[in-house]
Coordinates of C-alpha atoms in Angstrom, one line a residue:
X1 CA 0.0 0.0 0.0
X2 CA 1.4 3.4 -0.9
X3 CA 1.5 6.1 1.8
X4 CA -0.7 8.5 -0.2
X5 CA -3.8 6.4 0.6
X6 CA -5.3 7.6 3.8
X7 CA -7.6 5.4 5.9
X8 CA -10.9 7.2 6.7
X9 CA -13.3 6.3 9.4
X10 CA -16.9 6.7 8.2
X11 CA -19.0 6.1 11.3
X12 CA -22.2 6.9 9.6
X13 CA -21.6 4.0 7.2
X14 CA -20.0 1.8 9.9
X15 CA -16.8 1.4 8.0
X16 CA -13.1 2.3 7.6
X17 CA -12.2 2.9 4.0
X18 CA -9.3 3.6 1.7
X19 CA -10.3 5.3 -1.6
X20 CA -8.1 4.0 -4.4
X21 CA -8.0 4.3 -8.2
X22 CA -9.5 0.8 -8.3
X23 CA -12.4 1.4 -5.9
X24 CA -12.7 1.3 -2.2
X25 CA -10.9 -1.0 0.2
X26 CA -13.3 -1.4 3.2
X27 CA -13.4 -2.8 6.7
X28 CA -17.1 -3.0 7.8
X29 CA -18.5 -3.3 11.2
X30 CA -21.7 -3.2 13.3
X31 CA -22.3 -2.5 16.9
X32 CA -23.2 -5.5 19.1
X33 CA -23.9 -4.8 22.7
X34 CA -21.4 -1.9 22.8
X35 CA -18.7 -4.0 21.0
X36 CA -17.4 -3.5 17.5
X37 CA -18.4 -6.6 15.5
X38 CA -16.1 -6.6 12.5
X39 CA -18.0 -8.5 9.8
X40 CA -16.3 -7.9 6.5
X41 CA -13.0 -6.8 4.8
X42 CA -13.1 -6.1 1.1
X43 CA -10.3 -5.0 -1.2
X44 CA -10.5 -4.5 -4.9
X45 CA -9.1 -7.6 -6.7
X46 CA -6.4 -5.5 -8.4
X47 CA -5.0 -4.6 -4.9
X48 CA -5.2 -8.0 -3.2
X49 CA -2.0 -9.0 -1.5
X50 CA -0.6 -5.5 -1.5
X51 CA -1.3 -4.6 2.2
X52 CA -4.6 -2.8 2.0
X53 CA -6.5 -5.4 4.1
X54 CA -3.6 -5.5 6.6
X55 CA -3.6 -1.7 6.8
X56 CA -7.3 -1.6 7.5
X57 CA -7.1 -4.4 10.1
X58 CA -4.3 -2.6 11.9
X59 CA -6.0 0.8 11.8
X60 CA -9.3 -0.7 13.0
X61 CA -7.6 -2.4 16.0
X62 CA -5.6 0.6 16.9
X63 CA -8.8 2.7 16.8
X64 CA -10.6 0.2 19.0
X65 CA -7.7 0.2 21.5
X66 CA -7.5 4.0 21.6
X67 CA -11.3 4.3 22.1
X68 CA -11.4 1.5 24.7
X69 CA -13.7 -0.6 22.5
X70 CA -13.8 -4.4 22.5
X71 CA -14.1 -6.2 19.2
X72 CA -15.8 -9.3 17.8
X73 CA -13.8 -10.5 14.7
X74 CA -16.5 -12.3 12.7
X75 CA -14.6 -11.5 9.5
X76 CA -12.2 -14.4 8.8
X77 CA -9.5 -12.0 7.6
X78 CA -9.6 -10.0 10.8
X79 CA -9.7 -13.1 12.9
X80 CA -6.6 -14.5 11.2
X81 CA -4.8 -11.1 11.5
X82 CA -5.5 -11.0 15.3
X83 CA -4.3 -14.6 15.6
X84 CA -1.1 -13.7 13.8
X85 CA -0.6 -10.7 16.1
X86 CA -2.0 -12.2 19.3
X87 CA 0.4 -10.6 21.7
X88 CA -0.5 -7.2 20.4
X89 CA -4.3 -7.5 19.9
X90 CA -5.8 -10.5 21.6
X91 CA -6.8 -8.4 24.7
X92 CA -9.2 -6.4 22.4
X93 CA -11.4 -9.4 21.8
X94 CA -14.7 -9.1 23.7
X95 CA -15.1 -11.6 26.5
X96 CA -18.4 -12.9 25.1
X97 CA -17.1 -13.4 21.6
X98 CA -17.9 -16.9 20.3
X99 CA -15.8 -17.7 17.2
X100 CA -17.8 -20.9 16.7
X101 CA -20.9 -18.7 16.1
X102 CA -19.3 -17.4 12.9
X103 CA -18.3 -20.8 11.7
X104 CA -21.8 -22.2 12.3
X105 CA -23.5 -19.3 10.5
X106 CA -21.2 -19.7 7.5
X107 CA -21.9 -23.4 7.3
X108 CA -25.6 -22.9 7.2
X109 CA -25.5 -20.7 4.1
X110 CA -27.0 -22.3 0.9

């Protein structure tokens, strides 16, 4: 990711976004009992593997830490990012987060 792409928090749209020449890279969330439920990360196909998803994940987690918000990483990308950086971010996961709930919901889709 080039440094001239800023990450913007759009709380009215419940997302963090990077505007690029290929479209938006987005980290989407919802509020669940006061926790930030991160439900989707999307990066334009032309930018996959170039650090945009990682930048969004890092920014979102740093925002949550700064604001004292717990997170629920329902998005597989975010869950894997936290797992890879457990020492730095594991404390942000909400106590009542059930990772099996995400797996069960995905397996029930047609």
